[in-house]
mmCIF file of C-alpha atoms in Angstrom:
data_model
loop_
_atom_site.group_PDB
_atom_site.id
_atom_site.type_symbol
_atom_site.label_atom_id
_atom_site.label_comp_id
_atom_site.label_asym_id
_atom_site.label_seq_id
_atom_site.Cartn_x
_atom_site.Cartn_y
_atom_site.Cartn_z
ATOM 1 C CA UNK A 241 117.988 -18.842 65.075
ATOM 2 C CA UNK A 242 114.604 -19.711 65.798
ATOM 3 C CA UNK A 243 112.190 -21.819 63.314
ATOM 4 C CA UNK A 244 108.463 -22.990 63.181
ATOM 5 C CA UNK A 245 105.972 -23.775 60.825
ATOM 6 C CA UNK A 246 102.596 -23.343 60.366
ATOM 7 C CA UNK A 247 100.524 -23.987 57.420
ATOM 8 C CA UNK A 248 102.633 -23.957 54.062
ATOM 9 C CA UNK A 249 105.348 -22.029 55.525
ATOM 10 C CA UNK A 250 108.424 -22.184 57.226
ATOM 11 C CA UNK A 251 109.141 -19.340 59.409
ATOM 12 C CA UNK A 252 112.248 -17.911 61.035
ATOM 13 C CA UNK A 253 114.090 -15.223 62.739
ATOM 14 C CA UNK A 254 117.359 -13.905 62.131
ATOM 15 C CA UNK A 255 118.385 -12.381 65.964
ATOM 16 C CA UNK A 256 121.393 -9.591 63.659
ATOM 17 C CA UNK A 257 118.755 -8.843 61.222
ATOM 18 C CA UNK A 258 116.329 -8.204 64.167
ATOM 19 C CA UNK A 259 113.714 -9.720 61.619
ATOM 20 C CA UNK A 260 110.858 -12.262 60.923
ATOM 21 C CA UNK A 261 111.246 -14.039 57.527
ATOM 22 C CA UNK A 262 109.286 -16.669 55.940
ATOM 23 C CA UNK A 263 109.421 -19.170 52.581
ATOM 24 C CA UNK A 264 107.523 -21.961 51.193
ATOM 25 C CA UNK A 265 107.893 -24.947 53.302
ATOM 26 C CA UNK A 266 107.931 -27.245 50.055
ATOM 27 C CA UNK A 267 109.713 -25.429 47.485
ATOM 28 C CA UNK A 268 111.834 -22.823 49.898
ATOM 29 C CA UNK A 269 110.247 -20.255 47.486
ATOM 30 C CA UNK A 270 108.430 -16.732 47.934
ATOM 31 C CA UNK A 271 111.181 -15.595 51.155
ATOM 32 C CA UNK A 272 109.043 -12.887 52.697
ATOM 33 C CA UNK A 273 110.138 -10.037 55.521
ATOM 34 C CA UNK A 274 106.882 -10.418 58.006
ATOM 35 C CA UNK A 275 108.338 -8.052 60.386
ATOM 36 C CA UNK A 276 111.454 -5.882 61.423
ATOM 37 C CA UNK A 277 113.009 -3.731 63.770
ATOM 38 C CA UNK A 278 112.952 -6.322 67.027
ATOM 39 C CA UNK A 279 115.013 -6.288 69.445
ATOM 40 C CA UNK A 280 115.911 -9.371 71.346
ATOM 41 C CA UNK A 281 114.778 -12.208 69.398
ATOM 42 C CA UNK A 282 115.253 -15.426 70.888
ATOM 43 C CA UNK A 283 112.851 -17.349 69.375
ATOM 44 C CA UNK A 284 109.563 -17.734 67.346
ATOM 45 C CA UNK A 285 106.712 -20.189 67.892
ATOM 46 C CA UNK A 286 103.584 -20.537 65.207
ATOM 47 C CA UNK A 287 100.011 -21.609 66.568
ATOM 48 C CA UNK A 288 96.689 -22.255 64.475
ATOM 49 C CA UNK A 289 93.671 -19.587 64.795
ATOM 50 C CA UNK A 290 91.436 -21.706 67.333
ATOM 51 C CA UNK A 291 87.330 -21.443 67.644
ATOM 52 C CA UNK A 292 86.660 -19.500 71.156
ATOM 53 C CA UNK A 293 84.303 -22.227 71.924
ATOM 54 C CA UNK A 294 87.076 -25.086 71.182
ATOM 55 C CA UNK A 295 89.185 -22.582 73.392
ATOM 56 C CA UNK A 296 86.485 -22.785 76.386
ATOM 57 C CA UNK A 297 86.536 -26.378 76.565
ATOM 58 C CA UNK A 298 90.006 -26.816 76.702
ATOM 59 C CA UNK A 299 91.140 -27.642 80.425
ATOM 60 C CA UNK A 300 93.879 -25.437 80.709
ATOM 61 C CA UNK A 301 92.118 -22.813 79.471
ATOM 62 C CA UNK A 302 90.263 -21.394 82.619
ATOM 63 C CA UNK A 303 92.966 -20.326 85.011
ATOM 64 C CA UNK A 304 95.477 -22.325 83.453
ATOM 65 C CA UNK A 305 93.894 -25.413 84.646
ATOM 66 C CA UNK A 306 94.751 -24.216 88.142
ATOM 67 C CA UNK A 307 98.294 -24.616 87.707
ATOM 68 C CA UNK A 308 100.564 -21.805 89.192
ATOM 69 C CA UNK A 309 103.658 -22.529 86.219
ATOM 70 C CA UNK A 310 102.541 -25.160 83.489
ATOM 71 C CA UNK A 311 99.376 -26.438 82.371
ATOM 72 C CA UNK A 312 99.481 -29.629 80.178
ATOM 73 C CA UNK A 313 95.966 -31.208 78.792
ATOM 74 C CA UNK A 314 95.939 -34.853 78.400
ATOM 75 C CA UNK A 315 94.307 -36.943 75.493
ATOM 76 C CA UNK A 316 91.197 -37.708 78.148
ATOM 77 C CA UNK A 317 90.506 -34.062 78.194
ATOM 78 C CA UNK A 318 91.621 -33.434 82.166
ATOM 79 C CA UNK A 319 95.096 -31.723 82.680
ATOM 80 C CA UNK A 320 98.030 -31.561 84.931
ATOM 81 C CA UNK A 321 100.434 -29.451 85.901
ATOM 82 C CA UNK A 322 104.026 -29.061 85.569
ATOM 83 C CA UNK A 323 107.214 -27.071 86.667
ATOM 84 C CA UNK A 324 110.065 -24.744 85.256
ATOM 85 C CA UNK A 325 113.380 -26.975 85.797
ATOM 86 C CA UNK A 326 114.431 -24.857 88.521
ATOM 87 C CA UNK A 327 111.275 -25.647 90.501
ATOM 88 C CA UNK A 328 109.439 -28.724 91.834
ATOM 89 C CA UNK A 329 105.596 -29.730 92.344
ATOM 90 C CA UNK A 330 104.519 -29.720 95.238
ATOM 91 C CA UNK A 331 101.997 -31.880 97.598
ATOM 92 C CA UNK A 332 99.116 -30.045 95.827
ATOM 93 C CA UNK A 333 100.061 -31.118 92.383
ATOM 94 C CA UNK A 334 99.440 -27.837 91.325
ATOM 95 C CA UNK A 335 101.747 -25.024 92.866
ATOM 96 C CA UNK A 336 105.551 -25.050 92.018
ATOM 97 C CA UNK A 337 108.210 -24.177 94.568
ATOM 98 C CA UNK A 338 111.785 -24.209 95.225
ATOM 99 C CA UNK A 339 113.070 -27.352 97.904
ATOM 100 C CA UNK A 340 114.960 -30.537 97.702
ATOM 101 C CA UNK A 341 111.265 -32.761 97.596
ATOM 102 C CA UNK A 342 110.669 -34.199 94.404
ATOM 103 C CA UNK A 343 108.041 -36.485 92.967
ATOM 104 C CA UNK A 344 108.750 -40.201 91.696
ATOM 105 C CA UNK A 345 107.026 -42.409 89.784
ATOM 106 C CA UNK A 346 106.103 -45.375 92.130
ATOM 107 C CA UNK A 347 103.480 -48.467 90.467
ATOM 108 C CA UNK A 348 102.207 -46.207 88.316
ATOM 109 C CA UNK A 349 101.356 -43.633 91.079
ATOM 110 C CA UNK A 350 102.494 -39.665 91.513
ATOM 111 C CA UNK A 351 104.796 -40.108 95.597
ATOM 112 C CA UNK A 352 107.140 -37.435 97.247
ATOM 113 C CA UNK A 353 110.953 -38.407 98.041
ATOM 114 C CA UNK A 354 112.882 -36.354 99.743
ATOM 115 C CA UNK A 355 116.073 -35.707 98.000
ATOM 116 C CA UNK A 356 119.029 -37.149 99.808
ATOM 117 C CA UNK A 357 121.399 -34.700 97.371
ATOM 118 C CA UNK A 358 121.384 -31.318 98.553
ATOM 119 C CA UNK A 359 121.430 -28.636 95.873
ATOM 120 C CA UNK A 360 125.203 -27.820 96.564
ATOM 121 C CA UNK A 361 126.123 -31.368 95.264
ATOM 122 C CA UNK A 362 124.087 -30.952 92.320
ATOM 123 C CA UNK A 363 125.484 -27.746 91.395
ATOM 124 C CA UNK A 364 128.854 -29.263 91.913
ATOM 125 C CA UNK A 365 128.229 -32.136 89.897
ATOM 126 C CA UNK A 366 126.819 -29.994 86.990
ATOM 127 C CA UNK A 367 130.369 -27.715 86.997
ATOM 128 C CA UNK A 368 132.090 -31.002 86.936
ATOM 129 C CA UNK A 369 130.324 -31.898 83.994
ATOM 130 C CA UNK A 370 130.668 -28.670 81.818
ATOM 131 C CA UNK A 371 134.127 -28.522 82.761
ATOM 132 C CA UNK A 372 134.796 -32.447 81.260
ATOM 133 C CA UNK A 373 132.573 -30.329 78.341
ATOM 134 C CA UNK A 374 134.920 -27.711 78.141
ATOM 135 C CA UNK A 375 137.772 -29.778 77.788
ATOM 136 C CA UNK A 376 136.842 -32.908 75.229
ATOM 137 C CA UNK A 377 134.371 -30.484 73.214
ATOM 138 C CA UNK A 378 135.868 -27.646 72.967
ATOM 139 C CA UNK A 379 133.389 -24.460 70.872
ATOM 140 C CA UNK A 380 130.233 -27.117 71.697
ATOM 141 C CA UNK A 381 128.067 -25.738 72.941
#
């Protein structure tokens, strides 16, 4: 299930009803069917009509603020960019790729690192952990 609000409602999807539903986000009042009949649901997000020249101004609005994944504006109206988990930044600060480099945080200041643990161990260490998962929480996801 999949929930968001935006204004005075609360909305939601229900993934076996293959439907959009909404209600009063005070009184849980007024449940409304917005839209039915879709497949694959997996989750619902609500944003705010926004002024096109609001829109221009925004830094990640003109070719996603150069970033190749993830755009993110900051509160001094310049932006950076991020990655999907299964990617890094790289040297450019801009352009996501797969590798062992990562960045760290050093006095304050964006610096590669190589990784010294290779992608096997990682993957190794994550089975160990969902199997430790799997056996003290049992049906957790």
């Amino acid at each position: 299930m999949g929930l968001t609000v935006l204004r005075d409602h609360l909305y939601w999807i229900d993934r076996q009803q293959q439907m959009i539903e909404r209600v009063d986000k005070l009184t849980g009042e007024g449940r409304t069917r917005i839209q039915g009949r879709i497949s694959y649901l997996t989750s619902i997000h609500a944003a705010e009509e926004i002024d096109p020249q609001e829109f221009a101004s925004h830094p990640c609005s003109r070719d996603n603020g150069g970033c190749s994944h993830i755009c993110i504006a900051k509160g001094d109206g310049t932006s950076t960019c991020s990655c999907p988990m299964h990617l890094v930044l790289l040297q450019d600060l801009l352009h996501c790729g797969a590798g062992t480099e990562k960045l760290v945080r050093v006095d304050g200041k964006m610096d590669r690192a190589k990784s010294k643990t290779s992608w096997k161990k990682i993957c190794w260490r994550l089975q160990k952990t969902l199997n430790w998962l799997e056996v003290h929480r049992p049906g957790q996801p």
